[in-house]
Steps between C-alpha positions, in 0.01 A plus 500: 500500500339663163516142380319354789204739501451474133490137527229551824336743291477216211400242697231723644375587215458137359314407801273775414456396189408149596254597725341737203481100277421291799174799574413512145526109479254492781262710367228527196711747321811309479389120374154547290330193525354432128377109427809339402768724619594763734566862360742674666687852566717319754816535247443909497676525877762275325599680218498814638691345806803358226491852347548681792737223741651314243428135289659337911196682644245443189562084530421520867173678443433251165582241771285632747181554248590134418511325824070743524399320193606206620333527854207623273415311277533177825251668682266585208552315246415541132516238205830594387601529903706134456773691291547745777474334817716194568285387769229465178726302300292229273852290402673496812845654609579597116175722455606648860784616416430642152186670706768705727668570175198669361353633800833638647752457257362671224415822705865524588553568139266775504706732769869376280403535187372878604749646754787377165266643234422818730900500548564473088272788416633707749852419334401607171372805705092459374256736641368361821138598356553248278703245628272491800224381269705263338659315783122457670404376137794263461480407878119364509518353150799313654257384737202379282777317267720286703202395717256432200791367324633252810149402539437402074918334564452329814099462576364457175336137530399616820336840337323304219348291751327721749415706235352185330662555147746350269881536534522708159218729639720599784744768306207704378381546867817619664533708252130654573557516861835686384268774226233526767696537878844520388536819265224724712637403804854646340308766373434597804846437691644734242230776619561479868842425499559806295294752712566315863917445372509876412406590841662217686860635346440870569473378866789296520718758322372783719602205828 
């Protein structure tokens, strides 16, 4: 019976969670349209959801922040919107499935790779204050790199060419979008996750 209403309670509160990505993914505050790329604090609901529920629970709310971009960047499209939506796909059934790779893929990694480094540091018993910070560090940075790094892997004669320069060109620009979006945007997750993660497990251990 204990087993069944923890498991409620879990499910519960992953369906919460989603609803917190699926709002924020609907909203100015969680995708920030800039002119090439969307900005986003999506992933924040996701780390903190793999801290507190477990990697299981952090891929389904990667998953879930994946399947927004996707819808996203359909409906409004960008230039780099072909490596993200598969109904966008400028070489056919190949570039539509690497899309769902980057777009949904790659955001699962953001909720593993952070509930298993949030379970490590608690292993090696790390102050929450700072492990907090460093999982929301390590846990958008995952997110910048394995979709900047899919799209320079798997788009990058695609890239050079809405972005009208050469092949060689294309490394220097990923990793510009990466100095410019990807380490404030971790910045960031490492500020909120630590102050709204502090909270966040108070509650649960006082529940």
């Amino acid at each position: 019976m204990n087993k069944r209403k923890k498991d409620t309670r879990w499910l519960a509160s992953v369906a919460l969670m989603m609803a917190v990505v699926i709002l924020l993914a609907n909203t100015p505050l969680g995708m920030i349209q800039l002119p090439v790329i969307k900005a986003t604090t999506v992933h924040i609901p996701v780390i903190l959801g793999a801290i507190l529920l477990g990697p299981l629970a952090g891929c389904i709310l990667g998953a879930t922040f994946g399947v927004c971009s996707l819808i996203s960047n359909t409906m409004a499209p960008t230039l780099l919107s072909f490596a993200f939506s598969p109904f966008l796909s400028m070489t056919g059934i190949t570039g539509a499935l690497k899309a769902v790779w980057v777009s949904v893929g790659c955001r699962i990694l953001i909720g593993l790779v952070a509930g298993w480094l949030w379970i490590l540091l608690k292993k090696v018993k790390l102050n929450p204050m700072i492990a907090l910070p460093i999982t929301g560090f390590v846990g958008s940075l995952t997110n910048t790199v394995f979709v900047m790094g899919s799209i320079y892997k798997l788009f990058i004669n695609e890239y050079a060419q809405v972005k009208e320069v050469a092949i060689d060109a294309v490394w220097g620009l990923i990793m510009a979008t990466v100095t410019a979006s990807g380490i404030p945007e971790a910045i960031v997750a490492a500020i909120l996750v630590a102050i709204i993660g502090k909270v966040l497990i108070n509650i649960v251990k006082i529940a």
